Amino acid sequence: MSHHPERPKLPLIAVHAETAANAEQRVTELLDAAGASPAEVHTLIAAIQASAVEGAHGEVIELDTQAASGGSFQVHEGWLRAVEAIAGRLASPTAHSARPKRRLPPLRRPQPR
């Protein structure tokens, strides 16, 4: 039985949740006061949120070229699989967003040495 040392947990970005909720409430109030319908407010807020996720997705896609240089083929493959998994998870909620999706370049697969 192999024993893997426990890895530290990745930090969650939770400090901004209340700030984001307050900002969304304020924007909703402003748009409502300007005469926007609830459906239009929902669509606008969803587009803003989708844009943030799309930005994160773009950052992750760029990580495909940042595997450790000089690493083995297995390291590069593992890195690429991790990038693909994260990008796939980020792409999932934006698949049904109100914004048209940009065409992103395909991930570059490492060549075996």
JSON list of C-alpha atoms in Angstrom, two decimals, residues 14-95:
[
{"chain": "A", "resi": 14, "resn": "ALA", "atom": "CA", "xyz": [-14.76, 32.96, -1.44]},
{"chain": "A", "resi": 15, "resn": "VAL", "atom": "CA", "xyz": [-13.80, 36.38, -0.11]},
{"chain": "A", "resi": 16, "resn": "HIS", "atom": "CA", "xyz": [-15.48, 38.08, -3.05]},
{"chain": "A", "resi": 17, "resn": "ALA", "atom": "CA", "xyz": [-18.82, 36.26, -2.82]},
{"chain": "A", "resi": 18, "resn": "GLU", "atom": "CA", "xyz": [-20.46, 38.87, -0.61]},
{"chain": "A", "resi": 19, "resn": "THR", "atom": "CA", "xyz": [-18.98, 41.74, -2.61]},
{"chain": "A", "resi": 20, "resn": "ALA", "atom": "CA", "xyz": [-20.23, 40.16, -5.85]},
{"chain": "A", "resi": 21, "resn": "ALA", "atom": "CA", "xyz": [-23.70, 39.57, -4.39]},
{"chain": "A", "resi": 22, "resn": "ASN", "atom": "CA", "xyz": [-23.88, 43.18, -3.20]},
{"chain": "A", "resi": 23, "resn": "ALA", "atom": "CA", "xyz": [-22.69, 44.46, -6.60]},
{"chain": "A", "resi": 24, "resn": "GLU", "atom": "CA", "xyz": [-25.23, 42.30, -8.41]},
{"chain": "A", "resi": 25, "resn": "GLN", "atom": "CA", "xyz": [-27.99, 43.59, -6.12]},
{"chain": "A", "resi": 26, "resn": "ARG", "atom": "CA", "xyz": [-26.92, 47.21, -6.71]},
{"chain": "A", "resi": 27, "resn": "VAL", "atom": "CA", "xyz": [-26.75, 46.76, -10.50]},
{"chain": "A", "resi": 28, "resn": "THR", "atom": "CA", "xyz": [-30.17, 45.10, -10.40]},
{"chain": "A", "resi": 29, "resn": "GLU", "atom": "CA", "xyz": [-31.57, 48.06, -8.44]},
{"chain": "A", "resi": 30, "resn": "LEU", "atom": "CA", "xyz": [-30.04, 50.58, -10.86]},
{"chain": "A", "resi": 31, "resn": "LEU", "atom": "CA", "xyz": [-31.32, 48.75, -13.93]},
{"chain": "A", "resi": 32, "resn": "ASP", "atom": "CA", "xyz": [-34.75, 48.36, -12.35]},
{"chain": "A", "resi": 33, "resn": "ALA", "atom": "CA", "xyz": [-34.84, 52.09, -11.56]},
{"chain": "A", "resi": 34, "resn": "ALA", "atom": "CA", "xyz": [-33.87, 52.78, -15.19]},
{"chain": "A", "resi": 35, "resn": "GLY", "atom": "CA", "xyz": [-36.90, 50.79, -16.33]},
{"chain": "A", "resi": 36, "resn": "ALA", "atom": "CA", "xyz": [-35.26, 47.51, -17.37]},
{"chain": "A", "resi": 37, "resn": "SER", "atom": "CA", "xyz": [-37.51, 44.47, -17.18]},
{"chain": "A", "resi": 38, "resn": "PRO", "atom": "CA", "xyz": [-36.60, 41.63, -14.80]},
{"chain": "A", "resi": 39, "resn": "ALA", "atom": "CA", "xyz": [-35.84, 39.41, -17.80]},
{"chain": "A", "resi": 40, "resn": "GLU", "atom": "CA", "xyz": [-33.50, 42.03, -19.29]},
{"chain": "A", "resi": 41, "resn": "VAL", "atom": "CA", "xyz": [-31.76, 42.50, -15.93]},
{"chain": "A", "resi": 42, "resn": "HIS", "atom": "CA", "xyz": [-31.30, 38.73, -15.66]},
{"chain": "A", "resi": 43, "resn": "THR", "atom": "CA", "xyz": [-29.89, 38.55, -19.20]},
{"chain": "A", "resi": 44, "resn": "LEU", "atom": "CA", "xyz": [-27.45, 41.42, -18.56]},
{"chain": "A", "resi": 45, "resn": "ILE", "atom": "CA", "xyz": [-26.24, 39.96, -15.26]},
{"chain": "A", "resi": 46, "resn": "ALA", "atom": "CA", "xyz": [-25.83, 36.53, -16.88]},
{"chain": "A", "resi": 47, "resn": "ALA", "atom": "CA", "xyz": [-23.78, 38.08, -19.70]},
{"chain": "A", "resi": 48, "resn": "ILE", "atom": "CA", "xyz": [-21.47, 39.79, -17.19]},
{"chain": "A", "resi": 49, "resn": "GLN", "atom": "CA", "xyz": [-21.01, 36.56, -15.26]},
{"chain": "A", "resi": 50, "resn": "ALA", "atom": "CA", "xyz": [-20.41, 34.57, -18.46]},
{"chain": "A", "resi": 51, "resn": "SER", "atom": "CA", "xyz": [-17.78, 37.09, -19.49]},
{"chain": "A", "resi": 52, "resn": "ALA", "atom": "CA", "xyz": [-15.90, 36.54, -16.24]},
{"chain": "A", "resi": 53, "resn": "VAL", "atom": "CA", "xyz": [-15.98, 32.77, -16.72]},
{"chain": "A", "resi": 54, "resn": "GLU", "atom": "CA", "xyz": [-14.92, 33.18, -20.34]},
{"chain": "A", "resi": 55, "resn": "GLY", "atom": "CA", "xyz": [-11.95, 35.27, -19.19]},
{"chain": "A", "resi": 56, "resn": "ALA", "atom": "CA", "xyz": [-10.91, 32.56, -16.74]},
{"chain": "A", "resi": 57, "resn": "HIS", "atom": "CA", "xyz": [-11.35, 29.95, -19.47]},
{"chain": "A", "resi": 58, "resn": "GLY", "atom": "CA", "xyz": [-9.05, 31.93, -21.77]},
{"chain": "A", "resi": 59, "resn": "GLU", "atom": "CA", "xyz": [-6.41, 32.10, -19.04]},
{"chain": "A", "resi": 60, "resn": "VAL", "atom": "CA", "xyz": [-6.58, 28.33, -18.52]},
{"chain": "A", "resi": 61, "resn": "ILE", "atom": "CA", "xyz": [-6.33, 27.62, -22.25]},
{"chain": "A", "resi": 62, "resn": "GLU", "atom": "CA", "xyz": [-3.05, 29.57, -22.31]},
{"chain": "A", "resi": 63, "resn": "LEU", "atom": "CA", "xyz": [-1.64, 27.24, -19.64]},
{"chain": "A", "resi": 64, "resn": "ASP", "atom": "CA", "xyz": [-1.30, 24.45, -22.20]},
{"chain": "A", "resi": 65, "resn": "THR", "atom": "CA", "xyz": [2.06, 25.90, -23.23]},
{"chain": "A", "resi": 66, "resn": "GLN", "atom": "CA", "xyz": [3.36, 26.34, -19.69]},
{"chain": "A", "resi": 67, "resn": "ALA", "atom": "CA", "xyz": [4.24, 22.78, -18.68]},
{"chain": "A", "resi": 68, "resn": "ALA", "atom": "CA", "xyz": [7.64, 22.47, -17.05]},
{"chain": "A", "resi": 69, "resn": "SER", "atom": "CA", "xyz": [10.34, 22.71, -19.68]},
{"chain": "A", "resi": 70, "resn": "GLY", "atom": "CA", "xyz": [12.52, 19.64, -19.95]},
{"chain": "A", "resi": 71, "resn": "GLY", "atom": "CA", "xyz": [9.83, 17.49, -18.36]},
{"chain": "A", "resi": 72, "resn": "SER", "atom": "CA", "xyz": [9.10, 14.02, -19.61]},
{"chain": "A", "resi": 73, "resn": "PHE", "atom": "CA", "xyz": [6.39, 13.20, -22.10]},
{"chain": "A", "resi": 74, "resn": "GLN", "atom": "CA", "xyz": [4.27, 11.87, -19.22]},
{"chain": "A", "resi": 75, "resn": "VAL", "atom": "CA", "xyz": [4.60, 15.17, -17.34]},
{"chain": "A", "resi": 76, "resn": "HIS", "atom": "CA", "xyz": [3.55, 17.13, -20.42]},
{"chain": "A", "resi": 77, "resn": "GLU", "atom": "CA", "xyz": [0.62, 14.76, -21.07]},
{"chain": "A", "resi": 78, "resn": "GLY", "atom": "CA", "xyz": [-0.49, 15.04, -17.43]},
{"chain": "A", "resi": 79, "resn": "TRP", "atom": "CA", "xyz": [-0.27, 18.83, -17.59]},
{"chain": "A", "resi": 80, "resn": "LEU", "atom": "CA", "xyz": [-2.29, 18.92, -20.79]},
{"chain": "A", "resi": 81, "resn": "ARG", "atom": "CA", "xyz": [-4.95, 16.55, -19.38]},
{"chain": "A", "resi": 82, "resn": "ALA", "atom": "CA", "xyz": [-5.27, 18.80, -16.33]},
{"chain": "A", "resi": 83, "resn": "VAL", "atom": "CA", "xyz": [-5.61, 21.93, -18.50]},
{"chain": "A", "resi": 84, "resn": "GLU", "atom": "CA", "xyz": [-8.22, 20.19, -20.66]},
{"chain": "A", "resi": 85, "resn": "ALA", "atom": "CA", "xyz": [-10.19, 19.08, -17.58]},
{"chain": "A", "resi": 86, "resn": "ILE", "atom": "CA", "xyz": [-10.22, 22.57, -16.07]},
{"chain": "A", "resi": 87, "resn": "ALA", "atom": "CA", "xyz": [-11.07, 24.20, -19.39]},
{"chain": "A", "resi": 88, "resn": "GLY", "atom": "CA", "xyz": [-13.91, 21.72, -19.86]},
{"chain": "A", "resi": 89, "resn": "ARG", "atom": "CA", "xyz": [-15.32, 22.51, -16.42]},
{"chain": "A", "resi": 90, "resn": "LEU", "atom": "CA", "xyz": [-15.15, 26.25, -17.07]},
{"chain": "A", "resi": 91, "resn": "ALA", "atom": "CA", "xyz": [-16.71, 25.89, -20.52]},
{"chain": "A", "resi": 92, "resn": "SER", "atom": "CA", "xyz": [-19.69, 23.97, -19.19]},
{"chain": "A", "resi": 93, "resn": "PRO", "atom": "CA", "xyz": [-21.61, 26.85, -17.56]},
{"chain": "A", "resi": 94, "resn": "THR", "atom": "CA", "xyz": [-20.90, 29.20, -20.48]},
{"chain": "A", "resi": 95, "resn": "ALA", "atom": "CA", "xyz": [-22.32, 26.74, -23.01]}
]
